[in-house]
Amino acid sequence: MSTASTRVPQQERSRATQARLLEATVDCLVEHGWSGTTTTVIAARAGVSRGAQLHHYPTKAALVTAAVGHLAERRADELRTEAEALPAGPQRLDRVVDLLGAAFTGPLFVAALELWVAARTDPELRDALVPLEATVGREMHRLTVSLLGVDERRPGVREAVQATLDLLRGLGVANLLSDDSARRTALLTTWKRQLATLLTP
Amino acid sequence: MSTASTRVPQQERSRATQARLLEATVDCLVEHGWSGTTTTVIAARAGVSRGAQLHHYPTKAALVTAAVGHLAERRADELRTEAEALPAGPQRLDRVVDLLGAAFTGPLFVAALELWVAARTDPELRDALVPLEATVGREMHRLTVSLLGVDERRPGVREAVQATLDLLRGLGVANLLSDDSARRTALLTTWKRQLATLLTP
């Protein structure tokens, strides 16, 4: 009994330490970029010892990949929760596009883009990231289909959802150095009308 | 006379040195990324002395910004030349989108993306890059309108051109770590049909 009861809090402490490290990693990537992000800086920011950090995530590549994977899952959960509050009917599509537009200009997108670009010239990071990119991409597509409440077996639906996500990725990059929100809002207003037409049986 | 005739070759030599430095800069960014790109590596690659490099471009920010600006102009010229060979009629739109799709997955896009992302957390580079980003963005828009041979005063044309370029930027990012060409080709085939509808009076 006493062994079991010590083990559970220890597992909880481990999970809490991991969560703090992962959050600190994304904050570091957003604030300092890939080249300014070091495992030492992350451990200090998370208030975690170097030993504990190395125990949970032995390399920078392991840590940043886990961080982006973890945050992508958390962001997907948040999107699902936010979407539950959305109205049914034609307004729903507009609000879903707004939610996705916010996701593609938020901290997770910025952190992920730092990694995608760094991985291009860093073989260790690339090996860790390519499978994650595929998973996150698939999940994002499924989530969008589900939030929009559309049937992907209908012709054109898959392509319309893909185009929406690629467009949002492009808009995310356009927002990196300057506030592009006015242009983005206008462009997405037009896109929502097109998307509604493409998705209507 | 003799002064003038020595001056002209010297100016030519200067221009040739600058061109070699700018080409070497883009090659370095593509091959090593922002963090692996140093002015020393660039000077060595261009076969230019450190002194000459510092004379023409005193900082890394000045050099990389000039390089991307120079290459964006050269790429725009190439696109104009390639577009001259395109057929008129409905096929033209498809071929213009193909040319742009190639531009957004080529070395200049990759080099520019390295800078955009690095500039997010590098104030000196950011100051140099924000005006260039605005100019390049405007020129790319104008060029696309001109290649497509459309009239931007017509309602919807401006938004359709913008959406095309934002979509292509998103597709360029999706191609960074893995060859996304099969998916991109399929998606652009659908997009060409939509764009044709949007641009038809």
mmCIF file of N, CA, C and O in Angstrom, chain A residues 29-35 110 113-121 126 129-130 133 159 162-164 166-167 169-171 173-174 176-178 180 183 186-187 190-191 194 198, chain B residues 29-35 110 113-121 126 129-130 133 159 162-164 166-167 169-171 173-174 176-178 180 183 186-187 190-191 194 198:
data_model
loop_
_atom_site.group_PDB
_atom_site.id
_atom_site.type_symbol
_atom_site.label_atom_id
_atom_site.label_comp_id
_atom_site.label_asym_id
_atom_site.label_seq_id
_atom_site.Cartn_x
_atom_site.Cartn_y
_atom_site.Cartn_z
ATOM 1 N N LEU A 29 10.686 29.003 -27.784
ATOM 2 C CA LEU A 29 10.721 29.049 -29.249
ATOM 3 C C LEU A 29 10.042 30.312 -29.761
ATOM 4 O O LEU A 29 10.525 30.967 -30.682
ATOM 5 N N VAL A 30 8.901 30.668 -29.140
ATOM 6 C CA VAL A 30 8.171 31.863 -29.575
ATOM 7 C C VAL A 30 8.994 33.109 -29.269
ATOM 8 O O VAL A 30 9.114 34.007 -30.096
ATOM 9 N N GLU A 31 9.628 33.135 -28.090
ATOM 10 C CA GLU A 31 10.313 34.355 -27.658
ATOM 11 C C GLU A 31 11.704 34.498 -28.296
ATOM 12 O O GLU A 31 12.074 35.594 -28.710
ATOM 13 N N HIS A 32 12.455 33.395 -28.374
ATOM 14 C CA HIS A 32 13.856 33.488 -28.808
ATOM 15 C C HIS A 32 14.141 32.806 -30.140
ATOM 16 O O HIS A 32 15.275 32.882 -30.629
ATOM 17 N N GLY A 33 13.164 32.117 -30.721
ATOM 18 C CA GLY A 33 13.421 31.404 -31.971
ATOM 19 C C GLY A 33 14.236 30.143 -31.730
ATOM 20 O O GLY A 33 14.674 29.882 -30.610
ATOM 21 N N TRP A 34 14.433 29.372 -32.797
ATOM 22 C CA TRP A 34 15.160 28.102 -32.687
ATOM 23 C C TRP A 34 16.584 28.300 -32.176
ATOM 24 O O TRP A 34 17.026 27.600 -31.268
ATOM 25 N N SER A 35 17.316 29.274 -32.755
ATOM 26 C CA SER A 35 18.737 29.396 -32.408
ATOM 27 C C SER A 35 18.917 29.929 -30.982
ATOM 28 O O SER A 35 19.921 29.641 -30.347
ATOM 29 N N VAL A 110 3.668 29.518 -34.594
ATOM 30 C CA VAL A 110 4.980 30.171 -34.637
ATOM 31 C C VAL A 110 6.076 29.200 -34.183
ATOM 32 O O VAL A 110 7.121 29.067 -34.825
ATOM 33 N N LEU A 113 6.591 26.499 -36.797
ATOM 34 C CA LEU A 113 7.295 27.017 -37.980
ATOM 35 C C LEU A 113 8.792 27.163 -37.700
ATOM 36 O O LEU A 113 9.628 26.866 -38.569
ATOM 37 N N GLU A 114 9.143 27.606 -36.494
ATOM 38 C CA GLU A 114 10.567 27.665 -36.106
ATOM 39 C C GLU A 114 11.208 26.281 -36.289
ATOM 40 O O GLU A 114 12.312 26.172 -36.812
ATOM 41 N N LEU A 115 10.503 25.234 -35.849
ATOM 42 C CA LEU A 115 11.046 23.876 -35.955
ATOM 43 C C LEU A 115 11.102 23.395 -37.404
ATOM 44 O O LEU A 115 12.098 22.829 -37.841
ATOM 45 N N TRP A 116 10.027 23.612 -38.172
ATOM 46 C CA TRP A 116 9.988 23.153 -39.576
ATOM 47 C C TRP A 116 11.186 23.744 -40.325
ATOM 48 O O TRP A 116 11.876 23.045 -41.058
ATOM 49 N N VAL A 117 11.406 25.054 -40.134
ATOM 50 C CA VAL A 117 12.479 25.729 -40.882
ATOM 51 C C VAL A 117 13.850 25.237 -40.403
ATOM 52 O O VAL A 117 14.727 24.943 -41.214
ATOM 53 N N ALA A 118 14.019 25.105 -39.070
ATOM 54 C CA ALA A 118 15.313 24.637 -38.548
ATOM 55 C C ALA A 118 15.590 23.201 -38.999
ATOM 56 O O ALA A 118 16.733 22.845 -39.307
ATOM 57 N N ALA A 119 14.536 22.383 -39.058
ATOM 58 C CA ALA A 119 14.702 20.967 -39.404
ATOM 59 C C ALA A 119 15.180 20.772 -40.842
ATOM 60 O O ALA A 119 15.792 19.753 -41.166
ATOM 61 N N ARG A 120 14.927 21.744 -41.666
ATOM 62 C CA ARG A 120 15.362 21.661 -43.067
ATOM 63 C C ARG A 120 16.878 21.439 -43.160
ATOM 64 O O ARG A 120 17.356 20.728 -44.037
ATOM 65 N N THR A 121 17.630 22.035 -42.239
ATOM 66 C CA THR A 121 19.094 21.946 -42.303
ATOM 67 C C THR A 121 19.679 21.256 -41.063
ATOM 68 O O THR A 121 20.858 21.396 -40.781
ATOM 69 N N ARG A 126 15.133 16.913 -38.147
ATOM 70 C CA ARG A 126 14.299 16.511 -39.282
ATOM 71 C C ARG A 126 13.741 15.097 -39.093
ATOM 72 O O ARG A 126 12.550 14.856 -39.291
ATOM 73 N N LEU A 129 11.065 15.177 -36.647
ATOM 74 C CA LEU A 129 9.915 16.028 -36.952
ATOM 75 C C LEU A 129 9.039 15.527 -38.099
ATOM 76 O O LEU A 129 7.824 15.748 -38.088
ATOM 77 N N VAL A 130 9.647 14.857 -39.082
ATOM 78 C CA VAL A 130 8.877 14.447 -40.265
ATOM 79 C C VAL A 130 7.663 13.575 -39.887
ATOM 80 O O VAL A 130 6.552 13.846 -40.349
ATOM 81 N N GLU A 133 5.096 15.864 -38.208
ATOM 82 C CA GLU A 133 4.434 16.750 -39.175
ATOM 83 C C GLU A 133 3.295 16.006 -39.876
ATOM 84 O O GLU A 133 2.196 16.546 -40.045
ATOM 85 N N GLU A 159 -10.611 18.318 -51.073
ATOM 86 C CA GLU A 159 -9.765 19.338 -51.675
ATOM 87 C C GLU A 159 -10.063 20.720 -51.081
ATOM 88 O O GLU A 159 -9.153 21.524 -50.869
ATOM 89 N N GLN A 162 -8.469 20.863 -47.661
ATOM 90 C CA GLN A 162 -7.017 21.003 -47.835
ATOM 91 C C GLN A 162 -6.638 22.422 -48.234
ATOM 92 O O GLN A 162 -5.715 23.017 -47.671
ATOM 93 N N ALA A 163 -7.346 22.959 -49.203
ATOM 94 C CA ALA A 163 -7.036 24.315 -49.673
ATOM 95 C C ALA A 163 -7.193 25.324 -48.538
ATOM 96 O O ALA A 163 -6.386 26.244 -48.389
ATOM 97 N N THR A 164 -8.220 25.130 -47.707
ATOM 98 C CA THR A 164 -8.433 26.036 -46.578
ATOM 99 C C THR A 164 -7.237 25.998 -45.637
ATOM 100 O O THR A 164 -6.727 27.056 -45.220
ATOM 101 N N ASP A 166 -4.122 24.985 -46.299
ATOM 102 C CA ASP A 166 -2.911 25.517 -46.946
ATOM 103 C C ASP A 166 -2.974 27.043 -47.024
ATOM 104 O O ASP A 166 -1.969 27.721 -46.820
ATOM 105 N N LEU A 167 -4.175 27.558 -47.318
ATOM 106 C CA LEU A 167 -4.353 29.019 -47.339
ATOM 107 C C LEU A 167 -4.067 29.613 -45.963
ATOM 108 O O LEU A 167 -3.358 30.618 -45.836
ATOM 109 N N ARG A 169 -2.177 28.379 -43.639
ATOM 110 C CA ARG A 169 -0.748 28.296 -43.365
ATOM 111 C C ARG A 169 -0.016 29.458 -44.032
ATOM 112 O O ARG A 169 0.848 30.096 -43.426
ATOM 113 N N GLY A 170 -0.401 29.753 -45.268
ATOM 114 C CA GLY A 170 0.203 30.888 -45.971
ATOM 115 C C GLY A 170 -0.087 32.200 -45.265
ATOM 116 O O GLY A 170 0.789 33.063 -45.144
ATOM 117 N N LEU A 171 -1.303 32.353 -44.768
ATOM 118 C CA LEU A 171 -1.679 33.578 -44.044
ATOM 119 C C LEU A 171 -0.920 33.664 -42.724
ATOM 120 O O LEU A 171 -0.564 34.756 -42.274
ATOM 121 N N VAL A 173 2.149 32.635 -42.214
ATOM 122 C CA VAL A 173 3.500 33.112 -42.538
ATOM 123 C C VAL A 173 3.470 34.612 -42.848
ATOM 124 O O VAL A 173 4.370 35.352 -42.438
ATOM 125 N N ALA A 174 2.424 35.061 -43.544
ATOM 126 C CA ALA A 174 2.312 36.484 -43.884
ATOM 127 C C ALA A 174 2.166 37.362 -42.639
ATOM 128 O O ALA A 174 2.365 38.570 -42.692
ATOM 129 N N LEU A 176 3.897 36.866 -39.796
ATOM 130 C CA LEU A 176 5.064 36.690 -38.915
ATOM 131 C C LEU A 176 5.702 38.000 -38.486
ATOM 132 O O LEU A 176 6.039 38.187 -37.326
ATOM 133 N N LEU A 177 5.931 38.906 -39.464
ATOM 134 C CA LEU A 177 6.724 40.103 -39.168
ATOM 135 C C LEU A 177 5.875 41.347 -38.970
ATOM 136 O O LEU A 177 6.352 42.353 -38.464
ATOM 137 N N SER A 178 4.639 41.294 -39.430
ATOM 138 C CA SER A 178 3.793 42.468 -39.246
ATOM 139 C C SER A 178 2.350 42.003 -39.068
ATOM 140 O O SER A 178 2.003 40.893 -39.464
ATOM 141 N N ASP A 180 -0.973 41.358 -40.014
ATOM 142 C CA ASP A 180 -1.645 41.233 -41.306
ATOM 143 C C ASP A 180 -3.149 41.008 -41.121
ATOM 144 O O ASP A 180 -3.834 40.565 -42.041
ATOM 145 N N ARG A 183 -5.944 42.606 -43.654
ATOM 146 C CA ARG A 183 -5.961 41.935 -44.961
ATOM 147 C C ARG A 183 -6.490 40.505 -44.824
ATOM 148 O O ARG A 183 -7.299 40.047 -45.624
ATOM 149 N N ALA A 186 -10.321 40.354 -44.411
ATOM 150 C CA ALA A 186 -11.011 40.624 -45.680
ATOM 151 C C ALA A 186 -10.919 39.401 -46.602
ATOM 152 O O ALA A 186 -11.921 38.977 -47.193
ATOM 153 N N LEU A 187 -9.724 38.834 -46.681
ATOM 154 C CA LEU A 187 -9.518 37.683 -47.568
ATOM 155 C C LEU A 187 -10.347 36.486 -47.107
ATOM 156 O O LEU A 187 -10.962 35.780 -47.912
ATOM 157 N N THR A 190 -14.085 36.614 -48.003
ATOM 158 C CA THR A 190 -14.336 36.121 -49.360
ATOM 159 C C THR A 190 -14.225 34.590 -49.399
ATOM 160 O O THR A 190 -15.059 33.908 -50.005
ATOM 161 N N TRP A 191 -13.177 34.079 -48.742
ATOM 162 C CA TRP A 191 -12.938 32.626 -48.777
ATOM 163 C C TRP A 191 -14.099 31.846 -48.156
ATOM 164 O O TRP A 191 -14.481 30.776 -48.657
ATOM 165 N N GLN A 194 -16.696 31.269 -50.717
ATOM 166 C CA GLN A 194 -16.292 30.241 -51.682
ATOM 167 C C GLN A 194 -16.385 28.856 -51.070
ATOM 168 O O GLN A 194 -16.859 27.912 -51.688
ATOM 169 N N LEU A 198 -18.357 25.502 -52.152
ATOM 170 C CA LEU A 198 -17.664 24.231 -52.440
ATOM 171 C C LEU A 198 -18.206 23.081 -51.587
ATOM 172 O O LEU A 198 -18.209 21.934 -52.012
ATOM 173 N N LEU B 29 22.129 30.284 -47.504
ATOM 174 C CA LEU B 29 20.871 30.208 -46.744
ATOM 175 C C LEU B 29 20.135 28.914 -47.065
ATOM 176 O O LEU B 29 19.594 28.262 -46.173
ATOM 177 N N VAL B 30 20.112 28.534 -48.344
ATOM 178 C CA VAL B 30 19.413 27.313 -48.742
ATOM 179 C C VAL B 30 20.118 26.098 -48.145
ATOM 180 O O VAL B 30 19.482 25.191 -47.617
ATOM 181 N N GLU B 31 21.461 26.108 -48.196
ATOM 182 C CA GLU B 31 22.216 24.925 -47.783
ATOM 183 C C GLU B 31 22.351 24.818 -46.266
ATOM 184 O O GLU B 31 22.204 23.729 -45.710
ATOM 185 N N HIS B 32 22.620 25.932 -45.592
ATOM 186 C CA HIS B 32 22.940 25.876 -44.156
ATOM 187 C C HIS B 32 21.897 26.537 -43.261
ATOM 188 O O HIS B 32 22.026 26.483 -42.034
ATOM 189 N N GLY B 33 20.899 27.176 -43.838
ATOM 190 C CA GLY B 33 19.919 27.881 -43.012
ATOM 191 C C GLY B 33 20.492 29.170 -42.436
ATOM 192 O O GLY B 33 21.673 29.466 -42.619
ATOM 193 N N TRP B 34 19.635 29.937 -41.748
ATOM 194 C CA TRP B 34 20.048 31.224 -41.202
ATOM 195 C C TRP B 34 21.201 31.077 -40.211
ATOM 196 O O TRP B 34 22.196 31.800 -40.295
ATOM 197 N N SER B 35 21.082 30.123 -39.269
ATOM 198 C CA SER B 35 22.085 30.045 -38.207
ATOM 199 C C SER B 35 23.429 29.548 -38.744
ATOM 200 O O SER B 35 24.478 29.874 -38.196
ATOM 201 N N VAL B 110 12.757 29.418 -50.218
ATOM 202 C CA VAL B 110 13.378 28.812 -49.044
ATOM 203 C C VAL B 110 14.295 29.825 -48.339
ATOM 204 O O VAL B 110 14.244 29.976 -47.113
ATOM 205 N N LEU B 113 12.187 32.491 -46.640
ATOM 206 C CA LEU B 113 11.525 31.970 -45.440
ATOM 207 C C LEU B 113 12.513 31.883 -44.271
ATOM 208 O O LEU B 113 12.163 32.188 -43.123
ATOM 209 N N GLU B 114 13.749 31.474 -44.554
ATOM 210 C CA GLU B 114 14.787 31.466 -43.511
ATOM 211 C C GLU B 114 14.903 32.865 -42.889
ATOM 212 O O GLU B 114 15.001 33.001 -41.666
ATOM 213 N N LEU B 115 14.900 33.888 -43.739
ATOM 214 C CA LEU B 115 15.040 35.260 -43.231
ATOM 215 C C LEU B 115 13.795 35.721 -42.480
ATOM 216 O O LEU B 115 13.896 36.322 -41.413
ATOM 217 N N TRP B 116 12.616 35.460 -43.049
ATOM 218 C CA TRP B 116 11.359 35.888 -42.395
ATOM 219 C C TRP B 116 11.309 35.324 -40.970
ATOM 220 O O TRP B 116 11.003 36.030 -40.024
ATOM 221 N N VAL B 117 11.624 34.023 -40.842
ATOM 222 C CA VAL B 117 11.529 33.372 -39.533
ATOM 223 C C VAL B 117 12.610 33.907 -38.582
ATOM 224 O O VAL B 117 12.333 34.223 -37.427
ATOM 225 N N ALA B 118 13.832 34.059 -39.084
ATOM 226 C CA ALA B 118 14.912 34.579 -38.233
ATOM 227 C C ALA B 118 14.612 36.016 -37.789
ATOM 228 O O ALA B 118 14.905 36.401 -36.655
ATOM 229 N N ALA B 119 14.020 36.801 -38.688
ATOM 230 C CA ALA B 119 13.764 38.213 -38.400
ATOM 231 C C ALA B 119 12.743 38.398 -37.277
ATOM 232 O O ALA B 119 12.728 39.443 -36.608
ATOM 233 N N ARG B 120 11.921 37.384 -37.057
ATOM 234 C CA ARG B 120 10.921 37.465 -35.996
ATOM 235 C C ARG B 120 11.589 37.733 -34.643
ATOM 236 O O ARG B 120 11.046 38.452 -33.810
ATOM 237 N N THR B 121 12.772 37.179 -34.423
ATOM 238 C CA THR B 121 13.442 37.318 -33.121
ATOM 239 C C THR B 121 14.790 38.049 -33.248
ATOM 240 O O THR B 121 15.620 37.944 -32.361
ATOM 241 N N ARG B 126 14.954 42.308 -38.714
ATOM 242 C CA ARG B 126 13.547 42.665 -38.878
ATOM 243 C C ARG B 126 13.384 44.068 -39.473
ATOM 244 O O ARG B 126 12.619 44.266 -40.414
ATOM 245 N N LEU B 129 14.196 43.955 -43.039
ATOM 246 C CA LEU B 129 13.378 43.063 -43.866
ATOM 247 C C LEU B 129 11.931 43.523 -44.060
ATOM 248 O O LEU B 129 11.348 43.263 -45.116
ATOM 249 N N VAL B 130 11.365 44.190 -43.055
ATOM 250 C CA VAL B 130 9.942 44.558 -43.146
ATOM 251 C C VAL B 130 9.648 45.402 -44.400
ATOM 252 O O VAL B 130 8.701 45.090 -45.133
ATOM 253 N N GLU B 133 9.908 43.043 -47.424
ATOM 254 C CA GLU B 133 8.771 42.129 -47.509
ATOM 255 C C GLU B 133 7.572 42.826 -48.162
ATOM 256 O O GLU B 133 6.901 42.260 -49.018
ATOM 257 N N GLU B 159 -8.937 39.905 -54.700
ATOM 258 C CA GLU B 159 -9.018 38.891 -53.639
ATOM 259 C C GLU B 159 -8.605 37.511 -54.176
ATOM 260 O O GLU B 159 -7.947 36.744 -53.472
ATOM 261 N N GLN B 162 -4.829 37.482 -54.465
ATOM 262 C CA GLN B 162 -4.258 37.384 -53.110
ATOM 263 C C GLN B 162 -4.378 35.969 -52.564
ATOM 264 O O GLN B 162 -3.410 35.412 -52.040
ATOM 265 N N ALA B 163 -5.570 35.385 -52.677
ATOM 266 C CA ALA B 163 -5.784 34.031 -52.153
ATOM 267 C C ALA B 163 -4.842 33.045 -52.839
ATOM 268 O O ALA B 163 -4.286 32.154 -52.200
ATOM 269 N N THR B 164 -4.634 33.220 -54.144
ATOM 270 C CA THR B 164 -3.723 32.333 -54.885
ATOM 271 C C THR B 164 -2.316 32.416 -54.308
ATOM 272 O O THR B 164 -1.671 31.393 -54.057
ATOM 273 N N ASP B 166 -1.391 33.518 -51.282
ATOM 274 C CA ASP B 166 -1.347 33.014 -49.901
ATOM 275 C C ASP B 166 -1.397 31.481 -49.894
ATOM 276 O O ASP B 166 -0.701 30.842 -49.110
ATOM 277 N N LEU B 167 -2.229 30.923 -50.769
ATOM 278 C CA LEU B 167 -2.296 29.462 -50.890
ATOM 279 C C LEU B 167 -0.934 28.896 -51.316
ATOM 280 O O LEU B 167 -0.452 27.912 -50.742
ATOM 281 N N ARG B 169 1.981 30.224 -50.844
ATOM 282 C CA ARG B 169 2.926 30.363 -49.736
ATOM 283 C C ARG B 169 2.743 29.204 -48.752
ATOM 284 O O ARG B 169 3.715 28.600 -48.298
ATOM 285 N N GLY B 170 1.478 28.881 -48.462
ATOM 286 C CA GLY B 170 1.195 27.753 -47.570
ATOM 287 C C GLY B 170 1.705 26.440 -48.147
ATOM 288 O O GLY B 170 2.270 25.609 -47.433
ATOM 289 N N LEU B 171 1.538 26.259 -49.456
ATOM 290 C CA LEU B 171 2.028 25.042 -50.112
ATOM 291 C C LEU B 171 3.554 24.992 -50.108
ATOM 292 O O LEU B 171 4.146 23.920 -50.005
ATOM 293 N N VAL B 173 5.478 26.127 -47.708
ATOM 294 C CA VAL B 173 5.877 25.689 -46.361
ATOM 295 C C VAL B 173 5.639 24.183 -46.214
ATOM 296 O O VAL B 173 6.449 23.470 -45.628
ATOM 297 N N ALA B 174 4.534 23.693 -46.774
ATOM 298 C CA ALA B 174 4.213 22.259 -46.671
ATOM 299 C C ALA B 174 5.250 21.402 -47.406
ATOM 300 O O ALA B 174 5.341 20.201 -47.174
ATOM 301 N N LEU B 176 8.562 21.988 -47.317
ATOM 302 C CA LEU B 176 9.894 22.226 -46.740
ATOM 303 C C LEU B 176 10.630 20.941 -46.377
ATOM 304 O O LEU B 176 11.806 20.788 -46.658
ATOM 305 N N LEU B 177 9.949 20.031 -45.679
ATOM 306 C CA LEU B 177 10.622 18.858 -45.113
ATOM 307 C C LEU B 177 10.413 17.594 -45.928
ATOM 308 O O LEU B 177 11.110 16.613 -45.751
ATOM 309 N N SER B 178 9.391 17.599 -46.775
ATOM 310 C CA SER B 178 9.165 16.402 -47.578
ATOM 311 C C SER B 178 8.589 16.833 -48.922
ATOM 312 O O SER B 178 8.048 17.931 -49.055
ATOM 313 N N ASP B 180 6.108 17.368 -51.368
ATOM 314 C CA ASP B 180 4.643 17.449 -51.312
ATOM 315 C C ASP B 180 4.058 17.633 -52.719
ATOM 316 O O ASP B 180 2.900 18.016 -52.864
ATOM 317 N N ARG B 183 0.516 15.912 -53.856
ATOM 318 C CA ARG B 183 -0.636 16.552 -53.239
ATOM 319 C C ARG B 183 -0.825 17.971 -53.802
ATOM 320 O O ARG B 183 -1.938 18.398 -54.109
ATOM 321 N N ALA B 186 -2.351 18.000 -57.337
ATOM 322 C CA ALA B 186 -3.789 17.689 -57.304
ATOM 323 C C ALA B 186 -4.580 18.897 -56.799
ATOM 324 O O ALA B 186 -5.605 19.285 -57.381
ATOM 325 N N LEU B 187 -4.084 19.511 -55.724
ATOM 326 C CA LEU B 187 -4.790 20.642 -55.127
ATOM 327 C C LEU B 187 -4.830 21.823 -56.095
ATOM 328 O O LEU B 187 -5.854 22.493 -56.240
ATOM 329 N N THR B 190 -7.448 21.570 -58.898
ATOM 330 C CA THR B 190 -8.766 22.036 -58.460
ATOM 331 C C THR B 190 -8.789 23.565 -58.368
ATOM 332 O O THR B 190 -9.741 24.220 -58.799
ATOM 333 N N TRP B 191 -7.717 24.125 -57.793
ATOM 334 C CA TRP B 191 -7.674 25.579 -57.591
ATOM 335 C C TRP B 191 -7.728 26.341 -58.921
ATOM 336 O O TRP B 191 -8.376 27.387 -59.026
ATOM 337 N N GLN B 194 -11.257 26.781 -59.931
ATOM 338 C CA GLN B 194 -11.923 27.810 -59.115
ATOM 339 C C GLN B 194 -11.475 29.205 -59.524
ATOM 340 O O GLN B 194 -12.275 30.121 -59.635
ATOM 341 N N LEU B 198 -13.494 32.476 -60.767
ATOM 342 C CA LEU B 198 -13.439 33.755 -60.050
ATOM 343 C C LEU B 198 -12.998 34.902 -60.960
ATOM 344 O O LEU B 198 -13.394 36.049 -60.763
#
